[in-house]
GROMACS .gro file of C-alpha atoms in nm:
model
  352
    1UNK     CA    1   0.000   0.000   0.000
    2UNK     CA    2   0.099   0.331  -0.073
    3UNK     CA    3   0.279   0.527   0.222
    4UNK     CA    4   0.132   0.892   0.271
    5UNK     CA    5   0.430   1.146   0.416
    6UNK     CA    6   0.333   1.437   0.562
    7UNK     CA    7   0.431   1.710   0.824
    8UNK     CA    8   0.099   1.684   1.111
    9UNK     CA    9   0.061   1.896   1.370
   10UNK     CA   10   0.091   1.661   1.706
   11UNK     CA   11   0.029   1.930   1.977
   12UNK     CA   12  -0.060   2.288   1.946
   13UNK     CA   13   0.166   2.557   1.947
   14UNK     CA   14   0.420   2.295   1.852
   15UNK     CA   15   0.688   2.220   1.581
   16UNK     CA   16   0.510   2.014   1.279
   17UNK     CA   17   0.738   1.674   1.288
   18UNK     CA   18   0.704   1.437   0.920
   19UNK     CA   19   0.538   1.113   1.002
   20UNK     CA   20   0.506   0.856   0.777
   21UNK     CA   21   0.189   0.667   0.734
   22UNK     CA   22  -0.105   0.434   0.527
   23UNK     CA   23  -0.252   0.613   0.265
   24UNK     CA   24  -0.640   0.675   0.296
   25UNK     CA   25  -0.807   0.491  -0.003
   26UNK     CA   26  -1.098   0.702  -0.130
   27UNK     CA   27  -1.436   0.558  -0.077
   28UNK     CA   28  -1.776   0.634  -0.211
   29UNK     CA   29  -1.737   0.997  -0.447
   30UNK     CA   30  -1.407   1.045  -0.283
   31UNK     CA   31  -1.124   1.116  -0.510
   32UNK     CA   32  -0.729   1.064  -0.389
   33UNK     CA   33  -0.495   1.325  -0.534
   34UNK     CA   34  -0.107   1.336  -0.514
   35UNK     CA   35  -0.029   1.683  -0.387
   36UNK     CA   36   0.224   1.863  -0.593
   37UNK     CA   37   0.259   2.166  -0.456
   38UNK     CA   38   0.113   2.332  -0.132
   39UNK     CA   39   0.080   2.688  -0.013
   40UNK     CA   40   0.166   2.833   0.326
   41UNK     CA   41  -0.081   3.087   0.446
   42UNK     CA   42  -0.114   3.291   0.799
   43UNK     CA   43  -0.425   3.049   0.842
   44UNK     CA   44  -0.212   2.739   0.886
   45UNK     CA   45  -0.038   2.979   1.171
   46UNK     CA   46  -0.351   3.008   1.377
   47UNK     CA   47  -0.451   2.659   1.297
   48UNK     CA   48  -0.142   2.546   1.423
   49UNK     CA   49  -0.122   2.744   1.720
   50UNK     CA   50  -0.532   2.648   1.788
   51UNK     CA   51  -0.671   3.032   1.822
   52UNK     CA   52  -0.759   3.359   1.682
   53UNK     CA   53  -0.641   3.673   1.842
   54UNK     CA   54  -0.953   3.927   1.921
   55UNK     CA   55  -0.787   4.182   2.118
   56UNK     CA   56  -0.796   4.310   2.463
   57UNK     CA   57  -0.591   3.988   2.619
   58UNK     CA   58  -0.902   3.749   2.465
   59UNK     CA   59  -0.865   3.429   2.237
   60UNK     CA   60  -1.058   3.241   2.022
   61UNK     CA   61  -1.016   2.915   2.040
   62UNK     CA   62  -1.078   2.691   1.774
   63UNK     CA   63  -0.942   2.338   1.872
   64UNK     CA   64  -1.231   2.172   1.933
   65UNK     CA   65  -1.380   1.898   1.614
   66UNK     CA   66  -1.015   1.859   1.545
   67UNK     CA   67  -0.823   1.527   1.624
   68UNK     CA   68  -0.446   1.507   1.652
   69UNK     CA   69  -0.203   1.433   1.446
   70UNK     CA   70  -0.366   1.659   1.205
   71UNK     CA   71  -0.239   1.801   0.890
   72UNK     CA   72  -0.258   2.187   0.773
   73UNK     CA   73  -0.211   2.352   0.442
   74UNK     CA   74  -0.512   2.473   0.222
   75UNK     CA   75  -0.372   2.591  -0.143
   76UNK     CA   76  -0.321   2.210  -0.317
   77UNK     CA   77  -0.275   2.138  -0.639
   78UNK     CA   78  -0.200   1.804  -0.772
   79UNK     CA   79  -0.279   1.524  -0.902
   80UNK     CA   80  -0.502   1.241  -0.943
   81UNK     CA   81  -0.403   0.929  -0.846
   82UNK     CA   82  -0.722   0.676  -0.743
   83UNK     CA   83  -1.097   0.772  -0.692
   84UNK     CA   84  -1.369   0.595  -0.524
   85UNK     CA   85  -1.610   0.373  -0.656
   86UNK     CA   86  -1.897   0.681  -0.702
   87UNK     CA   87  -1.641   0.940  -0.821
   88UNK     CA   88  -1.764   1.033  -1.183
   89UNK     CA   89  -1.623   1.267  -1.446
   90UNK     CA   90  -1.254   1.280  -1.306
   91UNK     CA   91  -0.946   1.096  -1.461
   92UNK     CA   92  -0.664   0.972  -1.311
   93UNK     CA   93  -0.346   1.131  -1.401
   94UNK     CA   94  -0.516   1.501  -1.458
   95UNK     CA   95  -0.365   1.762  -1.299
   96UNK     CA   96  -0.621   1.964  -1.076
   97UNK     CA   97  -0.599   2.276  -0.808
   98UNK     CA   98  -0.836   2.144  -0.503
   99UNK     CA   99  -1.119   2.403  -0.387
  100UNK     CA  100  -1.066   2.358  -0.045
  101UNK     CA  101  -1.386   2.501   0.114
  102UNK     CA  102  -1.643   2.235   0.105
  103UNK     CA  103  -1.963   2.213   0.361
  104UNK     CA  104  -2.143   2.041   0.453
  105UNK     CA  105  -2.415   2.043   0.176
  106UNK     CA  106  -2.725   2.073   0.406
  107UNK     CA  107  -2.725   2.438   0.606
  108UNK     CA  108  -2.880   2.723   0.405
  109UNK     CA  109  -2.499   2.884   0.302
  110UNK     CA  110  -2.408   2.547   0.104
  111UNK     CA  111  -2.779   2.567  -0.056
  112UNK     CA  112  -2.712   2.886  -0.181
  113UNK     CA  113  -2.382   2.733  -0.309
  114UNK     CA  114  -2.150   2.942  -0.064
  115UNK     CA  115  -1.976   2.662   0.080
  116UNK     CA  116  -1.706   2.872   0.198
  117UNK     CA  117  -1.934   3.030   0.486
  118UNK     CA  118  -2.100   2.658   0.547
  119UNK     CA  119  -2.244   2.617   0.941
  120UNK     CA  120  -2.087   2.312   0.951
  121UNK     CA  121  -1.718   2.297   0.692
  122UNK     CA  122  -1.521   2.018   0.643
  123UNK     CA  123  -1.277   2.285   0.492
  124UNK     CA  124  -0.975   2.109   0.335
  125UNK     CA  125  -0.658   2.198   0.572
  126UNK     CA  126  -0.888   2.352   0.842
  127UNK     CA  127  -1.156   2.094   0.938
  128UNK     CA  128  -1.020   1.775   0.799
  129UNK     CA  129  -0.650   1.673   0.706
  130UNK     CA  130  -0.475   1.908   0.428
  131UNK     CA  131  -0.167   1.926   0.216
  132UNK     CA  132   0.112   1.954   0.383
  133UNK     CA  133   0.137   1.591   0.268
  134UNK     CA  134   0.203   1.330  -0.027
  135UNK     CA  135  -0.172   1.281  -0.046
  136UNK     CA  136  -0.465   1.445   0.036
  137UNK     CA  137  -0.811   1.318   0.027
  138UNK     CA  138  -1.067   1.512  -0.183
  139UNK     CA  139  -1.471   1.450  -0.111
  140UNK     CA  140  -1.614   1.504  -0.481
  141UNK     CA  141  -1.485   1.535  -0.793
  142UNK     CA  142  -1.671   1.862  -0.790
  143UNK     CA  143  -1.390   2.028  -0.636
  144UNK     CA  144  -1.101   1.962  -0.868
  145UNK     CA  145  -1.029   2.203  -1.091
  146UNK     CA  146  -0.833   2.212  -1.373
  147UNK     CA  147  -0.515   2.426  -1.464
  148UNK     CA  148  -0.448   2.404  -1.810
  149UNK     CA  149  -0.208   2.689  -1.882
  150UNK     CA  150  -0.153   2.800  -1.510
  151UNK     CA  151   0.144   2.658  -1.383
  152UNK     CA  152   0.062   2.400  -1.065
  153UNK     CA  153   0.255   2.669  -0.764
  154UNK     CA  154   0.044   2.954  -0.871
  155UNK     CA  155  -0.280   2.764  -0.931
  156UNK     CA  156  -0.211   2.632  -0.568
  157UNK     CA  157  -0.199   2.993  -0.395
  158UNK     CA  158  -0.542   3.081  -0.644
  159UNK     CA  159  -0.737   2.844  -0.443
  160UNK     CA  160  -0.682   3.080  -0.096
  161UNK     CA  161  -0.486   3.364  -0.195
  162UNK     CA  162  -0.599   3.428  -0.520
  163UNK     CA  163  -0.960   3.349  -0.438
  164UNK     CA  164  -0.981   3.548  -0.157
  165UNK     CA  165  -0.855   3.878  -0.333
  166UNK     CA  166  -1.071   3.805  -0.614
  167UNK     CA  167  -1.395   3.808  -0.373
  168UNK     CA  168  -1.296   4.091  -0.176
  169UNK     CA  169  -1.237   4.265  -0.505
  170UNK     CA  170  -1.570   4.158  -0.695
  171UNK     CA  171  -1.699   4.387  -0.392
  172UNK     CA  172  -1.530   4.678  -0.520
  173UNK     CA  173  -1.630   4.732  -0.868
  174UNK     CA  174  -1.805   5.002  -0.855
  175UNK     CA  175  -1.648   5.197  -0.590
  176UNK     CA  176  -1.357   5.112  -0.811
  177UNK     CA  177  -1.514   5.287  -1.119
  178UNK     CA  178  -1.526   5.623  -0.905
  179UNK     CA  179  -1.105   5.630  -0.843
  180UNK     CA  180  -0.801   5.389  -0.770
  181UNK     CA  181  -0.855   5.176  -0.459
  182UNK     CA  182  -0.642   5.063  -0.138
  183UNK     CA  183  -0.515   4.734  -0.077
  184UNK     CA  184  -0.394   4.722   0.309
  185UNK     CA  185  -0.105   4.468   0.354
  186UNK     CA  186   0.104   4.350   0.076
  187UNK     CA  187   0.152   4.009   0.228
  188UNK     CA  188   0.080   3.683  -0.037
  189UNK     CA  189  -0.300   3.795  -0.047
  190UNK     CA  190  -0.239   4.152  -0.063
  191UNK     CA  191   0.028   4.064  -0.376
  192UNK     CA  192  -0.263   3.864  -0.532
  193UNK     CA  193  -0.473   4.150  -0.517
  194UNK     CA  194  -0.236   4.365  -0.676
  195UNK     CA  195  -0.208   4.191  -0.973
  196UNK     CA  196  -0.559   4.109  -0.984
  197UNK     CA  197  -0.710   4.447  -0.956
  198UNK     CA  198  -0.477   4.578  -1.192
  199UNK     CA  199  -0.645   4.334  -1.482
  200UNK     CA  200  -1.016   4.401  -1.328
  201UNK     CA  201  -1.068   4.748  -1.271
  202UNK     CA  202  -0.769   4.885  -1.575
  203UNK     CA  203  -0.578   5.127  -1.262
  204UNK     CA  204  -0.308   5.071  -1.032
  205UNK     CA  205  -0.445   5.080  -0.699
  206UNK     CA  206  -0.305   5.257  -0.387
  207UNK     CA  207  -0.091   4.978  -0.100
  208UNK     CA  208  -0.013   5.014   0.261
  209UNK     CA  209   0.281   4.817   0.453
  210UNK     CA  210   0.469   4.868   0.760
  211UNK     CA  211   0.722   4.669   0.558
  212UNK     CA  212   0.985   4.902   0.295
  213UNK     CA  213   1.038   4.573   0.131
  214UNK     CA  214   0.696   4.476   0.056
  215UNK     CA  215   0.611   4.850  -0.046
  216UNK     CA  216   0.863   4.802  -0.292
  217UNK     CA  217   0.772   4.480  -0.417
  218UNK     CA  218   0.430   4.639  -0.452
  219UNK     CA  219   0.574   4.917  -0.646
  220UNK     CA  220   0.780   4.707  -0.876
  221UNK     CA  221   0.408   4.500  -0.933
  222UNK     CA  222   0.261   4.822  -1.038
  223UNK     CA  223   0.118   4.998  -0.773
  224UNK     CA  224   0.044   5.358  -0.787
  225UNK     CA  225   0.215   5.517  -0.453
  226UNK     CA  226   0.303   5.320  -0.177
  227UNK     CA  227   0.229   5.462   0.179
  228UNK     CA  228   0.408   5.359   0.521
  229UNK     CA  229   0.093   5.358   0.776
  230UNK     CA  230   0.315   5.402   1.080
  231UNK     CA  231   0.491   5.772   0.906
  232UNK     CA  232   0.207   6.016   1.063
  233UNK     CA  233   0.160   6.169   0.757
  234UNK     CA  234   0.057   5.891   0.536
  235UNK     CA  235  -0.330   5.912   0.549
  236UNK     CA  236  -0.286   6.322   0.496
  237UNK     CA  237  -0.059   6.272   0.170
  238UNK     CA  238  -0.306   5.997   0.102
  239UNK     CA  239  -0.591   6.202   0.134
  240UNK     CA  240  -0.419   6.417  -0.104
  241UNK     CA  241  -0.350   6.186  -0.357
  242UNK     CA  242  -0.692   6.126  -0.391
  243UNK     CA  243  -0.897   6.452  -0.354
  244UNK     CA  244  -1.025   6.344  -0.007
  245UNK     CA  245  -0.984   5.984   0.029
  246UNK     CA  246  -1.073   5.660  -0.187
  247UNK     CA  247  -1.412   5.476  -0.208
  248UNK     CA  248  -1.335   5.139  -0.186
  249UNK     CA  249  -1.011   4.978   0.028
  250UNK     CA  250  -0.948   4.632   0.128
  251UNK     CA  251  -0.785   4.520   0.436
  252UNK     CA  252  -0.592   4.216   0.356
  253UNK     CA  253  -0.399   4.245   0.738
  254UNK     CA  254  -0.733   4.209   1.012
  255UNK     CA  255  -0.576   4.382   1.240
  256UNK     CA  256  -0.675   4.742   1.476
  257UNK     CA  257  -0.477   4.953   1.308
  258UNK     CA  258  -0.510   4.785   0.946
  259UNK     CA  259  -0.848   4.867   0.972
  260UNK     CA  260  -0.827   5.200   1.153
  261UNK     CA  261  -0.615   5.367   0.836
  262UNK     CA  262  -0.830   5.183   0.610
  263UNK     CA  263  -1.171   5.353   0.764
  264UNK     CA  264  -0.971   5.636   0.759
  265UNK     CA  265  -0.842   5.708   0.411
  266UNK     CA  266  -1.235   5.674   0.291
  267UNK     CA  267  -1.413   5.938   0.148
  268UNK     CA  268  -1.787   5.968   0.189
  269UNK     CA  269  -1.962   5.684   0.050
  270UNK     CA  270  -1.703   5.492   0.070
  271UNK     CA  271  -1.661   5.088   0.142
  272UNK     CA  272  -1.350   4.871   0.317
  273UNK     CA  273  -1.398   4.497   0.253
  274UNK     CA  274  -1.157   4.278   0.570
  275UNK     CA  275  -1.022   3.959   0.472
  276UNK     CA  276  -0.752   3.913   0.706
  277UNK     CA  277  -0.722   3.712   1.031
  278UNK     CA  278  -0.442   3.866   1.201
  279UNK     CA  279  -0.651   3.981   1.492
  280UNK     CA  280  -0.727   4.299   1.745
  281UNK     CA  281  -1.040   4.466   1.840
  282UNK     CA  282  -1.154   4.775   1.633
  283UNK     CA  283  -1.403   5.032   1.748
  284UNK     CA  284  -1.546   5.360   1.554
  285UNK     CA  285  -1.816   5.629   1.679
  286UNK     CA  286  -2.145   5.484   1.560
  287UNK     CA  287  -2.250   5.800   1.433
  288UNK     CA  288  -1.932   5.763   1.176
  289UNK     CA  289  -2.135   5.518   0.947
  290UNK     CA  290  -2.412   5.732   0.920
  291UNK     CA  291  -2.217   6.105   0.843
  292UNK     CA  292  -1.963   5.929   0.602
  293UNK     CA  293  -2.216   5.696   0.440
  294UNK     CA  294  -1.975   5.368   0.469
  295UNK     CA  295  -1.932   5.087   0.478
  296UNK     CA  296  -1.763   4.774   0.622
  297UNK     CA  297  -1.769   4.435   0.494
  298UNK     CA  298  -1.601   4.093   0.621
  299UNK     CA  299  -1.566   3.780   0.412
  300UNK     CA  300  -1.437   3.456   0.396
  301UNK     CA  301  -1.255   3.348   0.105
  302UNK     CA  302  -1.485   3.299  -0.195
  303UNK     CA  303  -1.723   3.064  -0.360
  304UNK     CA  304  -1.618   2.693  -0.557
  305UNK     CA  305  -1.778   2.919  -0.885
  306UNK     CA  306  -1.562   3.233  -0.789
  307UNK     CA  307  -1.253   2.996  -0.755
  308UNK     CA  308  -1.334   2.892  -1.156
  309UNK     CA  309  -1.358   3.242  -1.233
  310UNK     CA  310  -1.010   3.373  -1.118
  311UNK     CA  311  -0.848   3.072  -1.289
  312UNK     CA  312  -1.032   3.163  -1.587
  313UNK     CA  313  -0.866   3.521  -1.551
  314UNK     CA  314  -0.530   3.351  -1.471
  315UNK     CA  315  -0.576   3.171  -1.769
  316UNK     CA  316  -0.709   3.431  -2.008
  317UNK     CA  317  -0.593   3.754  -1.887
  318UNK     CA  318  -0.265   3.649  -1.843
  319UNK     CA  319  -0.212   3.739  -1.484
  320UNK     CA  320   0.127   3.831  -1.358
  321UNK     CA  321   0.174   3.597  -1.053
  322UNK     CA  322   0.329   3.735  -0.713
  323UNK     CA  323   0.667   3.602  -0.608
  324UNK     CA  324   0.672   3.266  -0.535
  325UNK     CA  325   0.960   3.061  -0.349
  326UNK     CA  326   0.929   2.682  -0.375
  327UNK     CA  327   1.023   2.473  -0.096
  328UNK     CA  328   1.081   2.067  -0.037
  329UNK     CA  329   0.767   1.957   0.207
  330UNK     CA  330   1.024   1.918   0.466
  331UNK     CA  331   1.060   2.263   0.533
  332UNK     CA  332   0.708   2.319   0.595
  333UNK     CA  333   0.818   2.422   0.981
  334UNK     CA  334   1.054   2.647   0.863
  335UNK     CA  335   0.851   2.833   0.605
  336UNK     CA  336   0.582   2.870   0.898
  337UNK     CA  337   0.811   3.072   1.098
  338UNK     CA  338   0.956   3.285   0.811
  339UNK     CA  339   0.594   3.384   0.759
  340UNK     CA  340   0.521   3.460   1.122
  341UNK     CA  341   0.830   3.669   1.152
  342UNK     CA  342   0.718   3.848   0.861
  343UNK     CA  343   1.063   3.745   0.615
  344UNK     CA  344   0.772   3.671   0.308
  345UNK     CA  345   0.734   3.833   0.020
  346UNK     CA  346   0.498   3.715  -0.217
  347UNK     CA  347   0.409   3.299  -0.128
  348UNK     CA  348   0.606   3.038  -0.003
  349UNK     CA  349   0.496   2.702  -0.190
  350UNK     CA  350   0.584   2.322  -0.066
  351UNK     CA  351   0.672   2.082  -0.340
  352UNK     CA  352   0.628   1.714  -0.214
   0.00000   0.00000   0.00000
């Protein structure tokens, strides 16, 4: 039988460690794939360490429904190598990205085909075992999509990265027909966004990073200006740049003061759509939504038909990819704390 390598998590807030055991043989519509190549995201960080940060000392802790050893890593692509007896439509040997966000198929989110916000997810690297592995197991055939054209490391990172841009984006187009927007964070999503609302909406946007290196990455992407949040006059030179502030920003960070400069730089009318998870507590004067007429959206990731659609505009459009640094599976602990201490730029991508 074949042996299934991967790098579990055995204890939270502990060092992954590679274990080698059975492969899981697909039953019923359940398809096996060979994982190729595997992103590392801040999600896997919080998975890892078993909670979310919400400010103020507090935790949210998200351990429970999740048996140990258990394997991270969300942004697969692969290949198919066996399929269950009910699997139809796939073939083995095709190369496939895996949508990782499947539910549950029964609350009222996965009937209005947002699986991605299901009550009850069995979310691919979050709720049941992942790809920081030689195999992965995949519930339907449904959620294998092909990548014809899109090399395997960047249709990996679409599936999270690139997904998640591309629905915080799809948000913005009209606020983005009334002036260049913001992008907050030019981590691996905020990159992805870059390069994806540069082909959407036909402008550079604006970015925002603590980080000189990722503002220049940014700028070397295309990017308009690039603004330093923590120099004290970045939101007025902002605010200048744009005849009183932008209409439509997306926070790609999560954090207090990520959202803070985003709320900040808006002019009336205007929208800020959060994606990211890196945690805080936020507060603004009630009356503030009301006398500036915005707005403030959360989601999570994107839809199994938004996930076709921003292949389709890899595919099609051409899209420039962020930077992308391959690494051997092995080093899946090491690329975890590179992206805690913040040494990414772009997407760090396993190769088993």
């Amino acid at each position: 039988m074949t042996k299934l390598r991967h790098q579990p998590r055995t204890a939270y807030e502990a060092p992954l460690r590679e274990t080698l055991v059975e492969c899981p043989q697909p039953r019923g519509t359940e398809v096996l794939v060979r994982t190729t190549h595997c992103g590392v995201c801040h999600s896997d960080l919080h998975i890892r360490d078993g909670y979310f940060i919400l400010g103020e000392g507090k935790k949210l802790d998200v351990r429970s429904g999740r048996a140990l050893p258990f394997t991270l890593g969300h942004e697969i692509a692969g290949v198919v190598e066996e399929t269950g007896p009910a699997a139809e439509g796939v073939t083995r040997g095709a190369s496939v990205a895996v949508y990782p966000w499947i539910g549950c198929g029964a609350c009222a989110a996965c009937g209005r085909q947002e699986e991605n916000i299901c009550a009850a997810p069995r979310h691919v690297g979050i709720n049941v075992d992942g790809g920081f592995a030689t195999h992965v197991i995949v519930a339907h055939p449904r959620y294998l999509l092909g990548h014809a054209l899109v090399r395997p490391a960047f249709a990996a990172t679409l599936m999270c990265s690139g997904l998640t841009a591309y629905a915080a984006l799809k948000r913005l187009a009209a606020a983005a027909q009334l002036g260049p927007i913001l992008l907050v964070g030019m981590g691996g999503v905020g990159m992805m966004g870059l390069a994806l609302a540069r082909k959407l909406f036909g402008q550079a946007p604006l970015v925002v990073d603590v980080d000189a290196i990722k503002r220049t990455a940014a700028l070397a992407a295309g990017a308009a200006h690039a603004f330093d949040p923590n120099d004290p006059g970045a939101r007025k030179a902002l605010l200048a740049n744009t005849n009183g502030g932008v209409y439509g920003a997306c926070d790609f960070v999560g954090s207090d003061r990520s959202l803070a400069f985003a709320t900040g730089a808006l002019a009336k009318g205007g929208k800020v759509v959060v994606t990211g998870l890196f945690g805080g507590s936020f507060s603004i004067p009630v009356a503030m939504f009301g006398l500036k007429a915005i707005t403030i959206e959360g989601i999570q990731t994107g839809t199994l038909a938004e996930a076709r659609e921003v292949l389709d505009i890899a595919r099609e459009r051409e899209l420039a990819f962020p930077p992308i640094s391959e690494r051997p599976l092995s080093d899946a602990q090491a690329a975890l704390e590179d992206l805690k201490a913040g040494r990414v730029v772009g997407r760090i991508v396993l190769t088993a």
